[in-house]
XYZ file of N, CA and C in Angstrom:
663
model
N 2.537 -2.420 -1.017
C 1.371 -2.066 -0.279
C 0.143 -2.646 -1.034
N -0.856 -2.884 -0.310
C -2.105 -3.357 -0.944
C -3.183 -2.245 -0.898
N -3.628 -1.826 -2.037
C -4.718 -0.731 -2.041
C -6.017 -1.292 -2.589
N -7.064 -0.568 -2.135
C -8.412 -0.810 -2.665
C -8.832 0.429 -3.439
N -9.193 0.210 -4.728
C -9.698 1.337 -5.507
C -11.190 1.099 -5.638
N -12.046 2.022 -5.229
C -13.525 2.004 -5.358
C -13.922 3.064 -6.454
N -14.136 2.522 -7.678
C -14.363 3.444 -8.841
C -15.186 2.780 -9.823
N -16.253 3.418 -10.368
C -17.185 2.761 -11.270
C -16.801 3.007 -12.714
N -15.944 3.955 -12.890
C -15.501 4.323 -14.289
C -14.416 3.312 -14.673
N -14.781 2.352 -15.574
C -13.848 1.199 -15.893
C -12.602 1.645 -16.533
N -12.688 2.694 -17.375
C -11.468 3.168 -18.025
C -10.530 3.809 -17.054
N -11.059 4.693 -16.246
C -10.227 5.335 -15.177
C -9.628 4.336 -14.256
N -10.478 3.361 -13.855
C -10.029 2.363 -12.908
C -8.896 1.520 -13.454
N -9.060 1.105 -14.754
C -7.996 0.336 -15.381
C -6.695 1.085 -15.439
N -6.786 2.376 -15.735
C -5.623 3.213 -15.838
C -4.912 3.383 -14.539
N -5.708 3.655 -13.469
C -5.104 3.794 -12.073
C -4.502 2.483 -11.630
N -5.208 1.330 -11.794
C -4.673 0.084 -11.396
C -3.353 -0.160 -12.108
N -3.334 -0.005 -13.386
C -2.156 -0.254 -14.129
C -0.964 0.613 -13.669
N -1.197 1.844 -13.359
C -0.144 2.855 -12.953
C 0.382 2.409 -11.546
N -0.469 2.131 -10.661
C -0.061 1.687 -9.292
C 0.702 0.441 -9.266
N 0.166 -0.501 -10.114
C 0.820 -1.879 -10.133
C 2.200 -1.782 -10.729
N 2.423 -0.853 -11.709
C 3.793 -0.629 -12.270
C 4.693 -0.184 -11.187
N 4.188 0.510 -10.156
C 4.975 1.052 -9.027
C 5.128 -0.095 -7.912
N 4.617 -1.202 -8.230
C 4.842 -2.374 -7.292
C 3.755 -2.612 -6.283
N 2.631 -1.802 -6.344
C 1.515 -1.952 -5.411
C 0.618 -3.089 -5.934
N -0.149 -3.672 -4.978
C -1.231 -4.548 -5.240
C -2.500 -3.777 -5.145
N -3.339 -3.838 -6.192
C -4.569 -3.141 -6.268
C -5.772 -4.012 -6.519
N -6.723 -4.000 -5.595
C -8.022 -4.623 -5.860
C -9.076 -3.531 -6.296
N -9.880 -3.850 -7.290
C -10.820 -2.875 -7.841
C -12.213 -3.253 -7.495
N -12.918 -2.323 -6.797
C -14.340 -2.477 -6.481
C -15.131 -1.448 -7.315
N -16.113 -1.842 -8.118
C -16.866 -0.910 -8.931
C -18.073 -0.317 -8.153
N -18.301 -0.775 -6.974
C -19.474 -0.195 -6.270
C -19.255 -0.377 -4.744
N -20.147 0.203 -3.932
C -19.939 0.132 -2.483
C -20.100 -1.215 -1.936
N -21.033 -2.098 -2.439
C -21.247 -3.376 -1.896
C -19.924 -4.235 -2.116
N -19.384 -4.173 -3.258
C -18.156 -4.910 -3.517
C -17.039 -4.408 -2.615
N -16.903 -3.115 -2.407
C -15.924 -2.518 -1.579
C -16.105 -2.983 -0.187
N -17.330 -3.038 0.350
C -17.602 -3.559 1.720
C -17.263 -4.988 1.855
N -17.534 -5.812 0.836
C -17.200 -7.240 0.924
C -15.677 -7.398 0.944
N -14.964 -6.541 0.201
C -13.426 -6.661 0.246
C -12.906 -6.261 1.675
N -13.370 -5.134 2.149
C -12.848 -4.663 3.435
C -13.209 -5.549 4.587
N -14.224 -6.341 4.439
C -14.702 -7.281 5.538
C -13.756 -8.478 5.594
N -12.984 -8.720 4.564
C -12.144 -9.927 4.552
C -10.664 -9.653 4.331
N -10.330 -8.333 3.928
C -8.910 -8.064 3.566
C -8.518 -6.763 4.271
N -7.239 -6.749 4.633
C -6.667 -5.544 5.237
C -5.931 -4.780 4.175
N -6.244 -3.525 4.041
C -5.662 -2.655 3.004
C -4.773 -1.636 3.738
N -3.771 -1.191 3.005
C -2.889 -0.090 3.414
C -3.457 1.192 3.034
N -4.319 1.278 1.981
C -4.852 2.565 1.530
C -6.097 2.283 0.650
N -7.114 3.195 0.778
C -8.244 3.109 0.008
C -8.380 4.363 -0.855
N -8.579 4.219 -2.215
C -8.900 5.261 -3.049
C -10.385 5.247 -3.374
N -11.136 6.252 -3.025
C -12.580 6.240 -2.981
C -13.170 7.205 -3.915
N -13.999 6.746 -4.846
C -14.815 7.640 -5.644
C -16.089 8.044 -4.900
N -16.754 9.106 -5.126
C -17.948 9.469 -4.412
C -19.238 9.057 -5.075
N -19.409 9.300 -6.339
C -20.687 8.909 -7.032
C -20.494 7.575 -7.559
N -21.213 6.544 -6.819
C -21.092 5.183 -7.172
C -22.522 4.684 -7.557
N -22.621 3.533 -8.309
C -23.925 3.033 -8.800
C -24.889 2.697 -7.684
N -24.428 2.258 -6.562
C -25.348 1.842 -5.495
C -25.298 2.678 -4.302
N -24.807 3.959 -4.468
C -24.880 4.925 -3.358
C -23.729 5.938 -3.383
N -23.643 6.645 -2.292
C -22.664 7.691 -2.232
C -21.443 7.241 -1.375
N -20.292 7.495 -2.002
C -19.045 7.035 -1.299
C -18.849 7.635 0.084
N -19.450 8.807 0.285
C -19.390 9.400 1.631
C -20.013 8.525 2.701
N -21.099 7.758 2.259
C -21.684 6.773 3.170
C -20.754 5.743 3.539
N -19.984 5.206 2.578
C -18.976 4.175 2.839
C -17.898 4.707 3.727
N -17.444 5.971 3.399
C -16.411 6.477 4.283
C -16.790 6.688 5.673
N -18.027 7.166 5.923
C -18.509 7.447 7.252
C -18.626 6.068 8.009
N -19.192 5.096 7.352
C -19.352 3.722 8.013
C -17.988 3.089 8.314
N -17.078 3.319 7.367
C -15.766 2.765 7.584
C -15.119 3.391 8.844
N -15.223 4.687 9.015
C -14.610 5.285 10.263
C -15.449 4.971 11.497
N -16.744 4.864 11.429
C -17.557 4.450 12.603
C -17.172 3.055 13.051
N -16.794 2.205 12.171
C -16.346 0.810 12.486
C -14.916 0.736 12.888
N -14.345 1.863 13.232
C -12.975 2.041 13.729
C -11.976 1.576 12.594
N -12.425 1.810 11.362
C -11.491 1.522 10.260
C -10.360 2.619 10.202
N -9.127 2.213 10.442
C -8.019 3.208 10.446
C -7.335 3.345 9.111
N -7.738 2.529 8.101
C -7.125 2.572 6.817
C -7.202 3.979 6.198
N -6.070 4.550 5.788
C -6.136 5.872 5.178
C -7.035 5.949 3.912
N -7.699 6.964 3.782
C -8.606 7.065 2.509
C -8.281 8.383 1.774
N -8.068 8.281 0.486
C -7.968 9.321 -0.411
C -9.186 9.381 -1.251
N -9.946 10.493 -1.258
C -11.152 10.602 -2.056
C -10.905 11.094 -3.418
N -11.416 10.546 -4.448
C -11.299 11.052 -5.796
C -12.719 11.589 -6.179
N -12.755 12.905 -6.386
C -14.058 13.542 -6.532
C -14.090 14.526 -7.683
N -15.259 14.703 -8.370
C -15.369 15.654 -9.456
C -15.759 17.017 -8.862
N -16.016 17.005 -7.546
C -16.504 18.325 -6.870
C -15.318 19.086 -6.320
N -15.278 20.347 -6.664
C -14.096 21.130 -6.233
C -14.486 22.256 -5.221
N -15.791 22.364 -4.844
C -16.249 23.331 -3.955
C -15.602 23.125 -2.551
N -15.225 24.250 -1.925
C -14.555 24.162 -0.560
C -15.444 23.344 0.404
N -16.814 23.600 0.395
C -17.687 22.936 1.320
C -17.611 21.509 1.125
N -17.570 20.997 -0.061
C -17.504 19.504 -0.265
C -16.231 18.960 0.238
N -15.143 19.688 0.061
C -13.820 19.229 0.499
C -13.775 19.140 1.989
N -14.403 20.239 2.669
C -14.408 20.291 4.182
C -15.212 19.097 4.674
N -16.376 18.845 4.041
C -17.254 17.691 4.474
C -16.507 16.390 4.377
N -15.779 16.094 3.338
C -15.010 14.886 3.159
C -13.961 14.762 4.272
N -13.223 15.828 4.504
C -12.236 15.783 5.593
C -12.856 15.525 6.898
N -13.942 16.181 7.149
C -14.656 15.967 8.522
C -15.180 14.617 8.649
N -15.548 13.879 7.511
C -16.044 12.572 7.584
C -14.899 11.568 7.819
N -13.697 11.999 7.611
C -12.562 11.140 7.926
C -11.537 10.841 6.800
N -11.773 11.549 5.633
C -10.845 11.413 4.578
C -9.500 11.969 4.943
N -8.412 11.265 4.506
C -7.012 11.740 4.836
C -6.557 12.712 3.764
N -7.115 12.610 2.568
C -6.707 13.499 1.454
C -7.837 13.442 0.423
N -7.765 14.281 -0.615
C -8.715 14.164 -1.651
C -8.008 14.706 -2.956
N -8.545 14.304 -4.085
C -8.049 14.751 -5.382
C -9.251 15.084 -6.273
N -9.196 16.196 -6.963
C -10.348 16.542 -7.811
C -10.013 15.931 -9.198
N -11.008 15.247 -9.789
C -10.799 14.583 -11.200
C -10.890 15.817 -12.187
N -10.184 15.558 -13.356
C -9.367 14.385 -13.633
C -8.001 14.478 -12.921
N -7.593 13.250 -12.427
C -6.368 13.188 -11.609
C -5.106 13.139 -12.463
N -4.087 13.676 -11.979
C -2.767 13.542 -12.539
C -2.106 12.307 -11.873
N -1.640 11.326 -12.598
C -1.202 10.111 -11.999
C 0.107 10.316 -11.162
N 0.944 11.214 -11.575
C 2.160 11.502 -10.834
C 1.783 12.106 -9.443
N 0.827 12.988 -9.489
C 0.386 13.647 -8.242
C -0.344 12.541 -7.347
N -1.161 11.674 -7.994
C -1.757 10.648 -7.171
C -0.745 9.730 -6.522
N 0.296 9.324 -7.160
C 1.357 8.498 -6.609
C 2.014 9.240 -5.429
N 2.239 10.593 -5.599
C 2.896 11.351 -4.596
C 2.012 11.549 -3.361
N 0.744 11.652 -3.558
C -0.228 11.808 -2.457
C -0.424 10.447 -1.724
N -0.327 9.332 -2.454
C -0.395 7.994 -1.809
C 0.834 7.900 -0.928
N 2.051 8.233 -1.494
C 3.217 8.114 -0.588
C 3.210 9.052 0.609
N 2.640 10.219 0.441
C 2.566 11.157 1.565
C 1.640 10.603 2.651
N 0.510 10.082 2.285
C -0.490 9.571 3.201
C 0.079 8.373 3.895
N 0.823 7.505 3.224
C 1.390 6.349 3.785
C 2.508 6.741 4.844
N 3.286 7.839 4.508
C 4.282 8.284 5.449
C 3.713 8.798 6.753
N 2.612 9.558 6.582
C 1.930 10.140 7.781
C 1.366 8.933 8.538
N 0.866 7.961 7.966
C 0.334 6.817 8.717
C 1.345 6.133 9.487
N 2.573 6.034 9.023
C 3.656 5.444 9.779
C 4.383 6.368 10.612
N 3.980 7.693 10.648
C 4.655 8.660 11.548
C 6.009 9.034 10.993
N 6.230 8.952 9.724
C 7.396 9.246 9.070
C 7.231 10.536 8.201
N 8.088 11.492 8.353
C 7.968 12.706 7.618
C 8.719 12.699 6.276
N 9.642 11.745 6.143
C 10.542 11.684 4.982
C 10.434 10.271 4.373
N 11.045 10.209 3.181
C 11.067 8.946 2.526
C 12.215 8.035 2.996
N 13.123 8.589 3.738
C 14.350 7.796 4.173
C 14.091 7.192 5.544
N 14.343 5.887 5.582
C 14.096 5.155 6.886
C 15.469 4.553 7.242
N 15.903 4.685 8.506
C 17.190 4.200 8.930
C 16.942 3.029 9.850
N 17.665 1.925 9.554
C 17.622 0.648 10.278
C 19.058 0.197 10.528
N 19.593 0.381 11.668
C 21.007 0.110 11.960
C 21.980 0.748 11.032
N 22.816 0.078 10.265
C 23.764 0.738 9.365
C 23.121 0.810 7.914
N 21.862 0.502 7.871
C 21.148 0.516 6.484
C 20.227 1.715 6.466
N 20.118 2.302 5.242
C 19.165 3.290 4.977
C 18.235 2.844 3.839
N 16.981 3.085 3.958
C 16.040 2.636 2.931
C 15.294 3.846 2.407
N 15.450 4.093 1.123
C 14.802 5.203 0.414
C 13.610 4.638 -0.369
N 12.369 4.864 0.282
C 11.160 4.248 -0.323
C 10.816 4.907 -1.601
N 11.241 6.165 -1.786
C 10.880 6.819 -3.048
C 11.598 6.285 -4.256
N 12.947 6.026 -4.102
C 13.689 5.546 -5.172
C 13.804 4.039 -5.152
N 13.282 3.385 -4.018
C 13.298 1.963 -3.867
C 14.807 1.441 -3.750
N 15.552 2.175 -2.992
C 16.972 1.817 -2.816
C 17.354 1.451 -1.396
N 18.115 0.355 -1.257
C 18.629 -0.007 -0.001
C 20.100 0.510 -0.038
N 20.441 1.395 1.003
C 21.769 1.977 1.013
C 22.532 1.294 2.207
N 23.417 0.339 1.680
C 24.216 -0.429 2.615
C 25.548 0.293 2.823
N 26.316 -0.061 3.805
C 27.622 0.528 4.095
C 28.566 0.649 2.890
N 28.473 -0.441 2.031
C 29.502 -0.459 0.889
C 28.864 -0.341 -0.468
N 27.497 -0.341 -0.555
C 26.897 -0.281 -1.856
C 25.376 0.161 -1.740
N 24.876 0.468 -2.862
C 23.407 0.783 -2.996
C 22.761 -0.218 -3.824
N 21.615 -0.732 -3.430
C 21.014 -1.815 -4.189
C 19.583 -1.343 -4.576
N 19.281 -1.349 -5.895
C 18.018 -0.991 -6.398
C 17.092 -2.150 -6.309
N 15.999 -2.063 -5.515
C 14.979 -3.126 -5.357
C 14.061 -3.173 -6.447
N 13.701 -4.439 -6.863
C 12.555 -4.557 -7.790
C 11.276 -4.316 -7.162
N 10.177 -3.897 -7.918
C 8.917 -3.436 -7.290
C 8.396 -4.451 -6.202
N 8.444 -5.811 -6.416
C 7.820 -6.722 -5.445
C 8.764 -6.807 -4.262
N 10.037 -6.800 -4.439
C 11.077 -6.824 -3.313
C 10.883 -5.517 -2.517
N 10.620 -4.424 -3.196
C 10.453 -3.151 -2.446
C 9.209 -3.181 -1.559
N 8.172 -3.699 -2.070
C 6.905 -3.776 -1.272
C 6.995 -4.712 -0.095
N 7.782 -5.812 -0.328
C 7.874 -6.761 0.729
C 8.816 -6.141 1.880
N 9.870 -5.487 1.449
C 10.669 -4.884 2.437
C 9.961 -3.777 3.256
N 9.087 -3.032 2.528
C 8.317 -1.970 3.210
C 7.455 -2.609 4.291
N 6.819 -3.744 3.986
C 5.921 -4.367 4.970
C 6.712 -4.759 6.157
N 7.852 -5.472 5.940
C 8.632 -6.004 7.064
C 9.247 -4.829 7.853
N 9.688 -3.769 7.165
C 10.434 -2.651 7.835
C 9.548 -1.694 8.647
N 8.240 -1.753 8.353
C 7.253 -0.858 9.039
C 7.291 -1.216 10.503
N 7.356 -2.482 10.874
C 7.357 -2.923 12.268
C 8.412 -4.011 12.517
N 9.666 -3.492 12.630
C 10.677 -4.496 12.884
C 10.407 -5.293 14.136
N 10.649 -6.603 14.082
C 10.405 -7.543 15.174
C 9.038 -8.110 15.154
N 8.157 -7.583 14.322
C 6.845 -8.215 14.184
C 6.886 -9.406 13.278
N 6.185 -10.484 13.650
C 6.210 -11.725 12.903
C 5.014 -11.742 11.849
N 5.335 -11.859 10.545
C 4.379 -11.889 9.449
C 4.289 -13.343 8.991
N 3.137 -13.935 8.982
C 3.009 -15.201 8.379
C 3.072 -15.126 6.936
N 3.267 -16.332 6.264
C 3.314 -16.338 4.764
C 2.029 -15.882 4.236
N 0.888 -16.382 4.796
C -0.402 -15.996 4.227
C -0.671 -14.561 4.282
N -0.202 -13.859 5.379
C -0.350 -12.494 5.542
C 0.509 -11.682 4.444
N 1.614 -12.156 4.218
C 2.499 -11.557 3.227
C 1.960 -11.749 1.818
N 1.350 -12.912 1.483
C 0.736 -13.149 0.222
C -0.428 -12.193 0.102
N -1.187 -12.002 1.126
C -2.338 -11.062 1.090
C -1.876 -9.578 0.773
N -0.711 -9.243 1.440
C -0.213 -7.831 1.250
C 0.458 -7.694 -0.040
N 0.974 -8.675 -0.743
C 1.778 -8.492 -2.023
C 1.133 -8.901 -3.287
N -0.007 -9.640 -3.192
C -0.734 -10.112 -4.380
C -2.183 -9.873 -4.328
N -2.778 -9.549 -5.574
C -4.114 -9.249 -5.632
C -4.946 -10.584 -5.797
N -6.249 -10.432 -5.763
C -7.170 -11.595 -5.832
C -7.014 -12.246 -7.211
N -6.605 -11.432 -8.237
C -6.503 -11.858 -9.558
C -5.240 -12.789 -9.864
N -4.322 -12.638 -8.915
C -3.090 -13.400 -9.067
C -3.065 -14.778 -8.468
N -2.704 -15.795 -9.252
C -2.646 -17.169 -8.681
C -1.171 -17.480 -8.116
N -1.096 -17.402 -6.814
C 0.245 -17.622 -6.159
C 0.093 -18.522 -5.061
N 1.245 -19.115 -4.641
C 1.307 -19.911 -3.457
C 2.285 -19.259 -2.432
N 2.273 -19.875 -1.265
C 3.189 -19.415 -0.118
C 4.645 -19.500 -0.622
N 4.954 -20.402 -1.615
C 6.378 -20.541 -2.037
C 6.912 -19.280 -2.708
N 5.978 -18.460 -3.263
C 6.386 -17.173 -3.860
C 7.073 -16.310 -2.921
N 6.559 -16.245 -1.632
C 7.077 -15.454 -0.534
C 8.551 -15.915 -0.261
N 8.721 -17.224 -0.192
C 10.031 -17.741 0.067
C 11.138 -17.224 -0.985
N 10.675 -17.081 -2.204
C 11.534 -16.617 -3.357
C 11.959 -15.209 -3.021
N 10.965 -14.347 -2.703
C 11.238 -12.968 -2.468
C 12.027 -12.705 -1.152
N 11.731 -13.533 -0.108
C 12.468 -13.454 1.134
C 13.983 -13.845 0.886
N 14.238 -14.815 -0.002
C 15.572 -15.240 -0.271
C 16.378 -14.138 -0.974
N 15.592 -13.409 -1.937
C 16.317 -12.335 -2.682
C 16.660 -11.132 -1.670
N 15.655 -10.841 -0.790
C 16.012 -9.727 0.142
C 17.176 -10.101 1.061
N 17.207 -11.343 1.500
C 18.302 -11.755 2.322
C 19.695 -11.572 1.682
N 19.729 -11.913 0.431
C 20.938 -11.688 -0.323
C 21.366 -10.271 -0.435
N 20.305 -9.452 -0.671
C 20.621 -7.939 -0.669
C 21.050 -7.408 0.683
N 20.603 -8.030 1.769
C 20.938 -7.468 3.058
C 22.317 -7.971 3.641
N 22.850 -8.947 2.940
C 24.162 -9.476 3.503
C 25.218 -8.301 3.547
N 25.890 -8.342 4.719
C 26.875 -7.362 5.062
C 26.366 -6.130 5.769
N 25.027 -6.195 6.085
C 24.397 -5.092 6.939
C 23.970 -5.637 8.244
N 23.592 -4.782 9.099
C 23.074 -5.167 10.504
C 21.701 -5.518 10.467
N 21.041 -5.606 9.264
C 19.633 -5.939 9.230
C 19.534 -7.407 8.621
N 18.626 -8.180 9.189
C 18.447 -9.514 8.715
C 16.953 -9.884 8.805
N 16.623 -10.906 8.048
C 15.198 -11.438 8.149
C 15.344 -12.841 8.700
N 14.653 -13.000 9.843
C 14.603 -14.245 10.573
C 13.397 -15.146 10.313
N 13.615 -16.363 10.049
C 12.552 -17.287 9.899
C 12.122 -17.977 11.303
N 10.765 -17.894 11.614
C 10.284 -18.585 12.780
C 9.439 -19.717 12.308
N 10.004 -20.888 12.448
C 9.347 -22.160 11.808
C 7.866 -22.270 12.261
N 7.085 -22.346 11.272
C 5.671 -22.564 11.519
C 4.937 -21.272 11.815
N 5.656 -20.148 11.947
C 5.015 -18.780 12.254
C 5.179 -17.813 11.092
N 6.380 -17.668 10.592
C 6.611 -16.724 9.521
C 7.911 -16.071 9.537
N 7.971 -14.725 9.250
C 9.246 -14.043 9.160
C 9.132 -12.676 9.939
N 10.369 -12.309 10.371
C 10.408 -10.903 11.014
C 11.784 -10.353 10.616
N 11.731 -8.939 10.574
C 12.971 -8.205 10.272
C 13.579 -7.784 11.613
N 14.884 -8.001 11.711
C 15.623 -7.620 12.938
C 16.829 -6.802 12.729
N 17.139 -5.877 13.585
C 18.373 -5.050 13.465
C 19.266 -5.550 14.636
N 20.466 -6.040 14.178
C 21.333 -6.575 15.203
C 22.485 -5.584 15.539
C-alpha cells in the first residue's frame, strides 16, 4: 500500500517511514501542508497519516479541505492532544481514526490494518479467492497443498490486485502503488514481481492475466 505521512518532526517521521517500509508499504513524507497538497494532487494514496500542528498551518484545515474535495482516502490523525473535544472534532471533520503521541509503532501498524480493512469492507484479515486464502496479517497465501510466505513487495502487489479482482491495473499504476518517489524504478520491476506471484499461484484457481498494452488483472477461474 502507498501511504502519505504528513509530519514536521523529522526524527519521528524517519522512524515511522522506516517501520512502515519494513512492513512492505510505500511511504511518501510531507513535512508541511503545501507539500502534502502537492502530493495528493498528483498521487493516489491508500492511507494518510496526518499531524495537526504543522509549520504552515493546522492539519485540520488540510483534513477538512481533503474531505470537501471528495477525498475518500482514509486518514489517521497523529495528535498530541488527548482531550475528548479535540478527538470528537477530528472525527467530525472526517478522520477515520486518531492516535495520541507518542505513538506505539505496533499499535500504529494495527490501526493502519484496521482502517484499510474497513475501507475494503472486510472485517477480518483473511480473504478467500476460489480455493485460495490470503492472510494479509501474516502475508501468507494458503493454497490447497501448501502455504507460501510472501515477501513484503510481493505481499503489497497481491493486496492491490486482490482488492478488486477483474480490474485492470497498468504498469505505471502499479509502480505508483508499490514504489515511493525516492526509488528509481522502471516498469520492468513490475514484470519481475508479477512473475514471482504467478509462480506462487500455480496449482490454485487464481491467476494473473496480462492484457497486452493495458496491464494486469487478477482472475478467479
